[in-house]
Structures are given as C-alpha cells and as structure tokens.
Amino acid sequence: MRIAFLGMGLLGSNFVRAMISKGEEVQVWNRTAAKATALEADGAKAFSNIVDAVSGADRVHLTLKDDGTVNEVLEMAAAGLKPGAVIIDHTTTSVEGAIQRTREWQQRGFTYQHAPVFMGPPNALASTGFMLVSGDQGVIARLEPALSKMTGKVINFGPETGRAAGMKLIGNSFLVSLTAGLADTLSLAKAMEIPIPEVASLFTSWNPGNMLAQRLQRMSAGGQIEPSWELNMARKDTGLFIAAAQKGGAHLAVLPAIAAEMDRWIAKGHGSDDWTVIGKEAVS
C-alpha cells in the first residue's frame, strides 16, 4: 500500500510521522517545499512536484486550508493520480464542498472520502482523538481499518454525504463560542482582581461541562418547561457581569450580545420563562 500525503502543516506532518512509525511508506508534498523535505529525516519521501508525489499512491491524504485550496491542490495532482486511487480529505470544509468533491471525483473514476478530525498535532502523532466520516457505507467499511490506525475513534454519521463536514463545523462552532466565552470570563475575573488560578480552582470543583448533555436536552425539549433560572434573573446577573467588567476597564466580546438577545426575548414576553428560551428559535 503506497500512501501520499499533501499538506505538511502541523497536523499533516504529525500524521505522516505516525504513519511512518507504524511501518508505512509515505510520499509527501507541500506548497512550501521545505516543510515536506524536513520530514525526510523521519523517513518520508518528499517531492517538489505534486504529480510525482501522488504517482503510484493507492491512498492520497490531504490536510489543507479550505475548499478552494483542496480543489486547487487536487486539480494540480490529478495528472499523477493512480487509476482508482482513494482520496481522503481531513480538511475542515463546507458541507457543499464535500458533497461536490465526492460526486465529481467519483465521476472521474476516484473515491473521495471526507474525514475531518477533532485532533490537534499531538493527537495526530499519538493516533488519538476523533475522526468523522459519513457517506457511502461500503467505502467507509473498506477504509475504516486504515482510518482507525490514525485516530482513537472513527465516528460514522451514516450514509448522508456531507454530514461529517456539518458535524465538524458544529463542533468547531462550539469550540469558538466556548473560547470566546472563556475570554469574557477571564476579563471579568481580571476586572474584579480575581487571579486566574482561583478561577481554575472554581472549575476544578464545579465542572459546568457535566451539564452539557442535560442543557442540550432541556433546550431542545418541545413545549413549555418549568423554569430553573428565569430569564429575568439571568438578565439581571448578566447586567452585573457587564457592570463589573466596565468598572474594571475590561473588554467583553460576547456577553453584551447575549444581553441584547435576552432583552429581545424579554420584550416578547418571555421574562418569566426558563432562560434557555433564548435558544428556542434554533431548535423549533
């Protein structure tokens, strides 16, 4: 089995190192050639010409930037692709892009499988983390043994092409929102002169992550739910957050927008409802 890997960023490079450690022979290419040649010390075979890099490869993996880059790189490589080669794309892309490439490359005689990941560079090197797939279940069944070697868990979201791309975007949107929320939390702590280690000790004792599944269920439940925290009270507390931050000269990126959304729902008559009503439009 000959493998080619295109895109030698932090994630791609460590995927390649892990493959080599498992006895795989890997041909690598990167637009900035030095990033590919650096992997020769680990046992990879680097190419400056992308057509040469994919020549004879049964599987071609990609970790690139976005839809446009994936399309461009695959078109550059097309002349060197072995008939019937399998293209496995780990890039975070749009749903539409994943669907389009699956269809178009099948028409050209190749298998394109989108397999985005929740994995950082250390995970890629250690073969841990999560890889997402969806689409043709026959294709996935054939690829799963190889994909499983690359990650701690392969999550199959069923036969709908593009569903894995959508789930990756959902996961990343949560991570972005979480990080922005944490930034506001730390800004508030700074404004109130509470050291970060003390903030960390709070979340060590009280882990709000344990509430996630229950909160999701509560927000997606149909009909009226018994309030556990009324929106009016949540809005009052949000006002306290914002006032404390302003007093301490701290910038808040997320909380003012949440306050505005709470005000919108209160104006619609939902002040006495459970505060999760602000997500009602997202689940209805």
Coordinates of C-alpha atoms in Angstrom, one line a residue:
M1 CA 0.0 0.0 0.0
R2 CA 1.6 3.2 -1.2
I3 CA 0.4 6.4 0.6
A4 CA 0.8 10.1 -0.4
F5 CA 0.1 13.0 1.9
L6 CA -0.4 16.5 0.7
G7 CA -0.2 19.4 3.2
M8 CA 2.6 19.3 5.7
G9 CA 1.3 21.7 8.3
L10 CA 1.5 20.8 12.0
L11 CA -1.4 18.3 11.7
G12 CA -0.3 16.7 8.4
S13 CA 3.3 16.4 9.4
N14 CA 2.4 14.5 12.6
F15 CA 0.0 12.3 10.7
V16 CA 2.9 11.4 8.5
R17 CA 5.3 10.8 11.4
A18 CA 2.7 8.5 13.0
M19 CA 2.2 6.5 9.7
I20 CA 6.0 6.0 9.3
S21 CA 6.3 4.8 12.9
K22 CA 3.7 2.1 12.0
G23 CA 5.8 1.0 9.1
E24 CA 4.0 2.9 6.3
E25 CA 5.9 4.3 3.3
V26 CA 4.7 7.9 2.8
Q27 CA 5.3 10.3 -0.1
V28 CA 4.8 13.9 0.9
W29 CA 4.3 17.3 -0.8
N30 CA 3.8 20.8 0.5
R31 CA 3.5 24.1 -1.4
T32 CA 6.4 25.3 0.7
A33 CA 8.8 22.5 -0.2
A34 CA 10.9 22.9 3.0
K35 CA 8.1 21.6 5.1
A36 CA 8.0 18.4 3.1
T37 CA 11.7 17.9 2.9
A38 CA 12.0 18.3 6.7
L39 CA 10.1 15.0 7.0
E40 CA 12.8 13.1 5.1
A41 CA 14.6 12.9 8.5
D42 CA 11.7 10.9 9.7
G43 CA 11.7 8.6 6.8
A44 CA 9.2 10.3 4.4
K45 CA 10.0 10.7 0.7
A46 CA 9.5 14.3 -0.2
F47 CA 8.7 15.6 -3.7
S48 CA 8.7 19.2 -5.0
N49 CA 6.4 18.2 -7.9
I50 CA 2.9 17.3 -6.7
V51 CA 2.3 15.0 -9.7
D52 CA 5.3 12.9 -8.7
A53 CA 4.2 13.0 -5.1
V54 CA 0.9 11.2 -5.8
S55 CA 2.3 8.9 -8.5
G56 CA 1.5 5.2 -7.7
A57 CA -0.2 6.0 -4.4
D58 CA -3.2 3.9 -3.5
R59 CA -4.4 6.4 -0.9
V60 CA -3.9 10.2 -1.1
H61 CA -4.5 12.1 2.2
L62 CA -4.9 15.8 2.5
T63 CA -4.8 18.3 5.3
L64 CA -5.2 21.7 3.8
K65 CA -6.8 25.1 4.5
D66 CA -10.3 25.2 2.9
D67 CA -12.5 24.2 0.0
G68 CA -10.6 26.4 -2.5
T69 CA -7.2 25.0 -1.5
V70 CA -8.4 21.4 -1.6
N71 CA -9.9 21.9 -5.1
E72 CA -6.8 23.6 -6.4
V73 CA -4.4 21.0 -5.0
L74 CA -6.4 18.1 -6.2
E75 CA -6.5 19.5 -9.7
M76 CA -2.8 20.1 -9.6
A77 CA -2.3 16.4 -8.6
A78 CA -4.9 14.9 -11.0
A79 CA -2.4 14.0 -13.7
G80 CA -0.4 11.8 -11.4
L81 CA -3.3 10.0 -9.6
K82 CA -3.3 6.2 -10.0
P83 CA -6.5 4.9 -11.6
G84 CA -9.0 4.1 -8.8
A85 CA -7.0 5.9 -6.1
V86 CA -8.7 6.8 -2.9
I87 CA -8.6 10.5 -1.8
I88 CA -9.1 11.0 1.9
D89 CA -9.5 14.6 2.9
H90 CA -9.1 15.6 6.5
T91 CA -9.6 19.4 5.8
T92 CA -12.4 21.3 7.6
T93 CA -14.6 22.3 4.7
S94 CA -18.1 23.3 3.8
V95 CA -20.8 20.7 3.5
E96 CA -21.4 21.7 -0.1
G97 CA -17.7 21.3 -0.9
A98 CA -17.6 17.8 0.5
I99 CA -20.7 16.8 -1.5
Q100 CA -19.4 18.3 -4.7
R101 CA -16.0 16.7 -4.5
T102 CA -17.4 13.3 -3.6
R103 CA -19.6 13.4 -6.7
E104 CA -17.1 15.0 -9.1
W105 CA -14.2 12.7 -8.2
Q106 CA -16.4 9.6 -8.5
Q107 CA -17.3 10.7 -12.0
R108 CA -13.6 10.9 -12.7
G109 CA -13.0 7.4 -11.5
F110 CA -11.7 8.1 -8.0
T111 CA -13.1 7.7 -4.5
Y112 CA -13.2 10.9 -2.4
Q113 CA -13.9 10.4 1.3
H114 CA -14.2 13.4 3.6
A115 CA -12.8 12.6 7.1
P116 CA -12.4 15.8 9.1
V117 CA -10.9 15.4 12.6
F118 CA -11.1 16.7 16.2
M119 CA -7.4 16.3 16.7
G120 CA -4.5 18.6 17.3
P121 CA -0.9 17.9 16.3
P122 CA -0.2 15.9 19.5
N123 CA -3.2 13.7 18.8
A124 CA -2.1 13.1 15.2
L125 CA 1.3 12.0 16.4
A126 CA -0.2 9.8 19.1
S127 CA -3.1 8.5 16.9
T128 CA -5.7 9.7 19.4
G129 CA -8.7 11.9 19.1
F130 CA -11.7 11.7 16.8
M131 CA -12.2 11.3 13.0
L132 CA -15.6 11.9 11.5
V133 CA -16.9 10.2 8.4
S134 CA -20.2 9.8 6.5
G135 CA -21.4 8.8 3.1
D136 CA -21.1 5.5 1.2
Q137 CA -21.1 2.9 3.9
G138 CA -19.3 0.4 1.7
V139 CA -16.4 2.8 1.1
I140 CA -16.3 3.6 4.8
A141 CA -16.2 -0.1 5.7
R142 CA -13.2 -0.6 3.4
L143 CA -11.4 2.4 4.7
E144 CA -12.1 2.2 8.4
P145 CA -9.3 -0.2 9.3
A146 CA -6.8 2.3 7.9
L147 CA -8.5 5.3 9.4
S148 CA -8.7 3.6 12.8
K149 CA -4.9 3.4 12.9
M150 CA -4.8 7.2 12.6
T151 CA -7.1 8.1 15.5
G152 CA -8.5 7.0 18.8
K153 CA -12.1 6.8 17.4
V154 CA -13.8 6.9 14.0
I155 CA -17.3 8.3 14.3
N156 CA -19.6 7.3 11.5
F157 CA -22.5 9.7 10.9
G158 CA -24.3 7.5 8.4
P159 CA -24.9 7.4 4.6
E160 CA -25.6 11.1 4.0
T161 CA -22.7 12.6 2.1
G162 CA -21.5 15.9 3.8
R163 CA -22.9 15.1 7.2
A164 CA -19.4 14.6 8.6
A165 CA -18.5 18.1 7.3
G166 CA -21.5 19.6 9.0
M167 CA -20.8 17.8 12.3
K168 CA -17.2 19.1 12.2
L169 CA -18.5 22.7 11.7
I170 CA -20.9 22.3 14.6
G171 CA -18.2 21.1 16.9
N172 CA -15.8 23.9 15.9
S173 CA -18.6 26.5 16.4
F174 CA -19.0 25.2 19.9
L175 CA -15.2 25.5 20.5
V176 CA -15.1 29.0 19.1
S177 CA -18.1 30.1 21.3
L178 CA -16.6 28.4 24.3
T179 CA -13.2 30.1 23.9
A180 CA -14.8 33.5 23.4
G181 CA -17.0 32.9 26.5
L182 CA -13.9 31.9 28.5
A183 CA -12.2 35.1 27.3
D184 CA -15.1 37.1 28.7
T185 CA -15.0 35.1 31.9
L186 CA -11.3 35.8 32.4
S187 CA -11.8 39.5 31.5
L188 CA -14.5 39.7 34.2
A189 CA -12.1 38.0 36.7
K190 CA -9.4 40.5 35.8
A191 CA -11.8 43.4 36.3
M192 CA -12.7 42.1 39.8
E193 CA -9.0 41.3 40.6
I194 CA -9.5 37.6 40.9
P195 CA -6.4 35.6 39.9
I196 CA -6.7 33.1 37.2
P197 CA -5.5 30.2 39.5
E198 CA -8.6 30.9 41.7
V199 CA -10.8 30.8 38.6
A200 CA -9.3 27.5 37.7
S201 CA -9.9 26.1 41.1
L202 CA -13.6 27.0 40.8
F203 CA -13.9 24.9 37.6
T204 CA -11.9 22.1 39.1
S205 CA -14.5 21.8 41.9
W206 CA -17.5 22.7 39.7
N207 CA -17.4 21.4 36.2
P208 CA -20.1 23.0 34.0
G209 CA -19.2 20.7 31.2
N210 CA -21.1 17.9 33.0
M211 CA -24.3 20.0 32.4
L212 CA -23.9 20.0 28.6
A213 CA -26.0 16.9 27.7
Q214 CA -28.8 17.9 30.1
R215 CA -28.7 21.5 28.9
L216 CA -29.0 20.4 25.3
Q217 CA -31.9 18.2 26.1
R218 CA -33.6 21.0 28.0
M219 CA -33.2 23.4 25.2
S220 CA -34.5 21.0 22.5
A221 CA -37.5 19.8 24.5
G222 CA -40.8 20.8 22.9
G223 CA -43.4 22.9 24.7
Q224 CA -43.1 24.9 27.9
I225 CA -40.6 23.8 30.5
E226 CA -40.5 24.5 34.2
P227 CA -38.0 27.4 34.8
S228 CA -34.9 26.5 36.8
W229 CA -33.5 30.0 36.2
E230 CA -35.9 32.7 34.9
L231 CA -34.8 34.8 32.0
N232 CA -35.4 38.0 34.0
M233 CA -33.0 36.7 36.7
A234 CA -30.4 35.6 34.2
R235 CA -30.6 39.0 32.5
K236 CA -30.1 40.7 35.9
D237 CA -26.9 38.6 36.5
T238 CA -25.7 39.4 33.0
G239 CA -26.1 43.1 33.8
L240 CA -23.9 42.5 36.9
F241 CA -21.2 40.9 34.8
I242 CA -21.2 43.8 32.3
A243 CA -21.2 46.4 35.0
A244 CA -18.3 44.8 36.9
A245 CA -16.3 44.5 33.7
Q246 CA -16.9 48.1 32.8
K247 CA -15.9 49.2 36.3
G248 CA -12.6 47.4 36.0
G249 CA -12.0 48.6 32.4
A250 CA -12.3 45.1 30.9
H251 CA -13.4 44.4 27.3
L252 CA -16.2 41.9 26.8
A253 CA -16.8 40.4 23.4
V254 CA -19.7 38.0 23.9
L255 CA -21.7 39.0 27.0
P256 CA -23.1 42.3 25.6
A257 CA -24.5 40.4 22.6
I258 CA -26.1 37.8 24.9
A259 CA -27.6 40.6 27.0
A260 CA -29.2 42.1 23.8
E261 CA -30.6 38.7 22.9
M262 CA -32.1 38.3 26.4
D263 CA -33.7 41.8 26.1
R264 CA -35.2 40.7 22.8
W265 CA -36.9 37.7 24.4
I266 CA -38.0 39.6 27.5
A267 CA -39.6 42.2 25.2
K268 CA -41.5 39.3 23.6
G269 CA -43.0 38.4 27.0
H270 CA -40.7 35.6 28.0
G271 CA -39.1 37.1 31.1
S272 CA -40.6 34.5 33.4
D273 CA -39.7 31.6 31.2
D274 CA -36.6 29.4 31.7
W275 CA -33.6 31.4 30.4
T276 CA -32.9 28.7 27.8
V277 CA -35.8 30.2 25.8
I278 CA -33.3 32.4 24.1
G279 CA -32.3 29.2 22.1
K280 CA -35.9 28.4 21.1
E281 CA -35.7 29.7 17.6
A282 CA -32.6 27.5 17.0
V283 CA -34.5 24.2 17.8
S284 CA -38.0 24.9 16.6

